[in-house]
Coordinates of C-alpha atoms and ligand atoms in Angstrom, one line a residue:
X109 CA 172.0 100.9 137.6
X110 CA 171.7 97.2 136.8
X111 CA 174.2 94.6 135.6
X112 CA 174.6 91.9 133.0
X113 CA 177.1 89.1 133.5
X114 CA 178.0 86.9 130.5
X115 CA 179.7 83.6 131.2
X116 CA 180.4 80.2 129.6
X117 CA 180.2 76.8 131.2
X118 CA 180.1 73.0 130.5
X119 CA 183.3 72.9 128.5
X120 CA 182.1 76.1 126.7
X121 CA 179.0 74.3 125.3
X122 CA 176.9 76.6 127.4
X123 CA 176.6 80.4 126.9
X124 CA 174.7 82.4 129.5
X125 CA 173.7 86.0 130.1
X126 CA 172.3 87.0 133.5
X127 CA 170.7 90.4 134.2
X128 CA 169.9 92.2 137.4
X129 CA 167.6 95.1 136.4
X130 CA 165.6 96.2 139.4
X131 CA 166.4 99.9 139.0
X132 CA 165.6 99.8 135.2
X133 CA 162.2 98.3 135.8
X134 CA 161.5 100.7 138.6
X135 CA 162.4 103.6 136.3
X136 CA 160.1 102.3 133.6
X137 CA 157.3 102.0 136.2
X138 CA 157.8 105.6 137.2
X139 CA 157.9 106.9 133.7
X140 CA 154.8 105.0 132.5
X141 CA 152.9 104.8 135.8
X142 CA 152.7 101.0 135.3
X143 CA 150.2 98.8 137.1
X144 CA 151.7 95.7 138.8
X145 CA 150.7 93.4 135.8
X146 CA 152.2 95.9 133.3
X147 CA 155.4 96.3 135.5
X148 CA 155.8 92.5 135.2
X149 CA 155.1 92.4 131.4
X150 CA 157.2 95.4 130.4
X151 CA 159.9 94.5 133.0
X152 CA 160.4 91.0 131.7
X153 CA 160.5 92.4 128.1
X154 CA 163.1 95.0 129.2
X155 CA 165.3 92.4 130.8
X156 CA 165.1 90.1 127.8
X157 CA 165.9 92.9 125.3
X158 CA 168.8 94.1 127.5
X159 CA 170.4 90.7 127.4
X160 CA 169.8 90.3 123.6
X161 CA 171.4 93.7 123.1
X162 CA 174.4 92.8 125.3
X163 CA 175.0 89.8 123.1
X164 CA 175.4 92.0 120.0
X165 CA 179.0 92.4 119.0
X166 CA 178.7 95.4 116.7
X167 CA 179.1 98.8 118.2
X168 CA 176.0 101.1 117.6
X169 CA 173.9 98.0 116.9
X170 CA 170.5 97.7 118.6
X171 CA 167.8 95.2 119.1
X172 CA 164.1 95.7 119.3
X173 CA 161.8 93.1 121.1
X174 CA 158.1 93.5 120.2
X175 CA 155.4 91.4 121.7
X176 CA 151.8 91.6 120.5
X177 CA 149.5 88.9 121.8
X178 CA 146.1 90.6 121.3
X179 CA 145.6 90.8 125.1
X180 CA 144.3 93.8 127.0
X181 CA 147.8 95.2 127.6
X182 CA 148.4 95.7 123.8
X183 CA 151.9 95.9 122.3
X184 CA 154.9 95.6 124.7
X185 CA 158.1 96.9 123.2
X186 CA 161.7 97.3 124.4
X187 CA 164.8 98.6 122.5
X188 CA 168.3 97.9 123.7
X189 CA 171.7 99.2 122.6
X190 CA 174.7 96.9 122.2
X191 CA 175.7 97.4 125.9
X192 CA 172.3 96.4 127.2
X193 CA 171.0 99.8 128.1
X194 CA 167.3 99.7 127.4
X195 CA 164.1 101.6 127.0
X196 CA 160.5 100.5 126.4
X197 CA 156.8 101.1 126.7
X198 CA 153.6 99.2 126.9
X199 CA 150.5 100.3 124.9
X200 CA 148.0 100.3 127.9
X201 CA 150.1 100.7 131.0
X202 CA 147.2 100.9 133.4
X203 CA 146.0 97.3 132.5
X204 CA 145.9 95.2 135.7
X205 CA 144.5 91.7 136.1
X206 CA 143.7 89.7 139.2
X207 CA 146.5 87.4 140.4
X208 CA 146.6 83.8 139.2
X209 CA 145.6 81.0 141.6
X210 CA 149.3 80.5 142.4
X211 CA 149.6 84.1 143.6
X212 CA 151.6 85.2 140.6
X213 CA 150.9 88.2 138.4
X214 CA 148.9 87.1 135.3
X215 CA 151.2 88.3 132.6
X216 CA 150.1 85.6 130.2
X217 CA 146.5 86.7 130.2
X218 CA 147.4 90.4 130.0
X219 CA 149.7 89.8 127.0
X220 CA 147.6 87.2 125.2
X221 CA 148.7 84.5 122.8
X222 CA 147.1 85.6 119.6
X223 CA 150.1 87.1 117.9
X224 CA 153.9 87.3 117.6
X225 CA 157.1 87.8 119.4
X226 CA 159.4 89.7 117.0
X227 CA 163.1 90.3 117.4
X228 CA 164.7 92.9 115.1
X229 CA 168.4 93.4 115.2
X230 CA 169.7 96.5 113.6
X231 CA 173.4 96.0 112.8
X232 CA 173.8 99.2 110.9
X233 CA 173.2 97.5 107.5
X234 CA 170.6 98.5 105.1
X235 CA 168.0 96.1 106.4
X236 CA 167.6 94.9 110.0
X237 CA 167.7 91.2 110.7
X238 CA 164.1 90.3 111.7
X239 CA 162.8 87.0 113.1
X240 CA 159.5 86.2 114.8
X241 CA 157.6 83.3 116.3
X242 CA 154.0 82.8 117.4
X243 CA 153.4 83.4 121.1
X244 CA 153.2 80.2 123.2
X245 CA 151.9 81.5 126.6
X246 CA 152.4 85.3 126.7
X247 CA 154.5 84.8 129.8
X248 CA 157.5 86.1 127.7
X249 CA 160.3 83.7 129.0
X250 CA 158.6 80.7 127.4
X251 CA 157.9 82.7 124.2
X252 CA 161.5 83.7 124.0
X253 CA 162.7 80.1 124.4
X254 CA 160.3 79.1 121.6
X255 CA 161.7 82.0 119.5
X256 CA 165.3 80.7 119.8
X257 CA 164.3 77.2 118.9
X258 CA 162.1 78.0 115.9
X259 CA 163.6 81.2 114.5
X260 CA 167.3 80.8 115.3
X261 CA 167.5 77.0 115.7
X262 CA 169.3 77.4 119.0
X263 CA 168.6 75.3 122.1
X264 CA 167.9 77.8 124.8
X265 CA 166.3 78.3 128.2
X266 CA 165.1 81.6 129.6
X267 CA 164.0 82.8 132.9
X268 CA 162.6 86.3 133.5
X269 CA 161.1 87.7 136.7
X270 CA 159.7 90.9 138.2
X271 CA 158.8 91.0 141.9
X272 CA 156.4 93.9 142.8
X273 CA 156.5 95.1 146.4
X274 CA 153.4 95.8 148.5
X275 CA 153.8 99.6 147.8
X276 CA 153.8 98.7 144.0
X277 CA 157.5 99.6 143.6
X278 CA 159.8 97.0 142.1
X279 CA 161.5 94.8 144.7
X280 CA 163.5 92.7 142.2
X281 CA 163.8 92.1 138.5
X282 CA 166.1 90.2 136.2
X283 CA 166.6 87.2 134.0
X284 CA 168.8 84.8 132.3
X285 CA 169.2 83.4 128.8
X286 CA 171.1 80.1 128.5
X287 CA 172.1 79.0 125.0
X288 CA 173.5 75.6 124.0
X289 CA 176.1 75.3 121.3
X290 CA 175.5 72.6 118.7
X291 CA 176.9 69.2 119.7
X292 CA 176.5 69.7 123.5
X293 CA 176.9 66.4 125.2
X294 CA 173.7 64.8 126.8
X295 CA 175.1 64.8 130.3
X296 CA 175.7 68.6 130.1
X297 CA 172.2 69.2 128.8
X298 CA 170.7 67.0 131.5
X299 CA 172.7 68.7 134.3
X300 CA 171.6 72.1 133.1
X301 CA 167.9 71.1 132.9
X302 CA 168.2 69.6 136.3
X303 CA 169.7 72.8 137.7
X304 CA 167.1 75.0 136.2
X305 CA 164.3 72.7 137.5
X306 CA 165.6 72.8 141.0
X307 CA 166.8 76.4 141.3
X308 CA 165.1 78.8 143.7
X309 CA 162.6 81.3 142.4
X310 CA 164.6 83.8 140.3
X311 CA 163.3 87.0 141.9
X312 CA 163.9 85.5 145.4
X313 CA 167.6 84.9 144.5
X314 CA 168.0 88.3 143.1
X315 CA 166.3 90.0 146.0
X316 CA 168.0 88.0 148.8
X317 CA 171.4 86.9 147.4
X318 CA 172.1 88.7 144.1
X319 CA 173.2 87.9 140.6
X320 CA 176.2 85.7 141.5
X321 CA 173.9 83.2 143.2
X322 CA 171.9 82.9 139.9
X323 CA 175.1 81.8 138.2
X324 CA 175.9 79.4 141.0
X325 CA 172.5 77.7 140.9
X326 CA 171.9 77.6 137.1
X327 CA 175.5 76.5 136.4
X328 CA 176.0 74.2 139.4
X329 CA 178.7 71.6 138.7
X330 CA 179.2 73.0 135.2
X331 CA 182.4 75.0 136.0
X332 CA 181.2 78.5 135.0
X333 CA 183.7 81.0 133.8
X334 CA 182.8 84.7 133.7
X335 CA 183.6 86.5 130.5
X336 CA 182.3 90.0 130.9
X337 CA 180.4 92.3 133.3
X338 CA 178.5 95.3 132.0
X339 CA 176.6 98.1 133.9
X340 CA 173.2 98.8 132.3
X341 CA 170.6 101.4 132.8
X342 CA 167.3 102.7 131.5
X343 CA 168.5 104.9 128.7
X344 CA 166.6 106.9 126.0
X345 CA 168.2 108.4 123.0
X346 CA 165.5 110.9 122.2
X347 CA 166.5 114.5 121.2
X348 CA 164.7 117.7 120.1
X349 CA 165.8 116.9 116.6
X350 CA 164.1 113.5 116.6
X351 CA 160.9 115.0 118.0
X352 CA 161.1 117.8 115.3
X353 CA 161.4 115.1 112.6
X354 CA 158.4 113.3 114.0
X355 CA 156.4 116.6 114.0
X356 CA 157.4 117.4 110.4
X357 CA 156.1 113.9 109.4
X358 CA 152.6 114.7 110.5
X359 CA 152.2 117.2 107.6
X360 CA 152.1 120.9 107.0
X361 CA 148.3 121.3 107.4
X362 CA 148.4 119.6 110.8
X363 CA 151.3 121.8 111.9
X364 CA 149.7 125.0 110.8
X365 CA 146.5 124.0 112.7
X366 CA 148.6 123.2 115.9
X367 CA 150.2 126.7 115.6
X368 CA 146.8 128.5 115.2
X369 CA 145.8 128.9 118.9
X370 CA 149.2 130.6 119.5
X371 CA 149.9 128.3 122.5
X372 CA 152.5 126.1 120.9
X373 CA 152.7 122.4 121.4
X374 CA 154.0 120.1 124.2
X375 CA 155.2 116.7 123.0
X376 CA 156.5 113.9 125.2
X377 CA 158.8 111.1 124.2
X378 CA 157.1 107.7 124.1
X379 CA 160.0 106.0 125.9
X380 CA 160.9 108.5 128.7
X381 CA 159.4 111.4 130.6
X382 CA 161.1 114.2 128.7
X383 CA 158.8 116.8 127.3
X384 CA 159.6 119.0 124.3
X385 CA 158.0 122.4 123.9
X386 CA 157.5 124.1 120.6
X387 CA 156.2 127.6 120.2
X388 CA 153.7 128.4 117.5
X389 CA 156.4 130.2 115.5
X390 CA 158.6 127.1 115.7
X391 CA 155.7 124.9 114.5
X392 CA 155.2 127.2 111.5
X393 CA 159.0 127.0 110.8
X394 CA 158.7 123.2 110.8
X395 CA 155.7 123.4 108.4
X396 CA 157.8 125.5 106.1
X397 CA 160.8 123.1 106.5
X398 CA 158.5 120.4 105.4
X399 CA 157.6 122.3 102.2
X400 CA 161.3 122.7 101.4
X401 CA 162.0 119.0 101.9
X402 CA 159.2 118.1 99.6
X403 CA 160.3 120.6 97.0
X404 CA 163.8 119.0 97.1
X405 CA 162.4 115.5 96.6
X406 CA 160.3 116.7 93.7
Ligands
LIG267 ZN1 163.0 109.8 125.4

């Protein structure tokens, strides 16, 4: 379990979401066998998506955060529901790079900067609301800050962090997104910037003191008021039906071919470690089902 706290501060000109997500990132690491660099890249993306999801007001709404910078790690993707429960994957989870000269994991080089950060909000309407911005550093927090400024015209500051332990498990993970409402007075903005500049390292606070201390430091002297606390977890919504639909979409010929050796097929979900088994007879049924759907469409 993890937690998101949402609060306001600075005479309500500041909105903030803070996430503690160690267990979520550790779960992702186990599902995808992530390298340390991939743990950091996917972990930061999971934390960001979780907070973006938690900010949605519509029930059943979801948000997808996709980062594709052309780096060796490939696409990093996370999907969150409106509570902040989240799931995700990275295209090449074994990618690992040497540490940077300051001793930090080199997420920027793994993700790359030749591409986009895309936020897609599905509010249950016909079309999702999609915005994107060019990647600035591939470090994800900076890229998300740029996204808010360019695509949503919102002054924002983001911090995201994943601390990997010596045994490669996740020691701490979390983040914050601060948004400024239009017309925020200069002294409030200056105070906030100063707090963020002088705060301790995010993962150190989460590891040693916890989520409350992040609020205390980021919103120091800004009279924070907590609005809501939500429990969050790594949660996948896959089902046998969804996997069946995906199999049907590969086409009748491919399904018949899969059924030919009589061994059936084992398909795993791309977001979690669940495996779905289909016997050859079931594969042939799906092949027939596809013919029926096509006949109905014609
Ligand atoms: Zn799944």
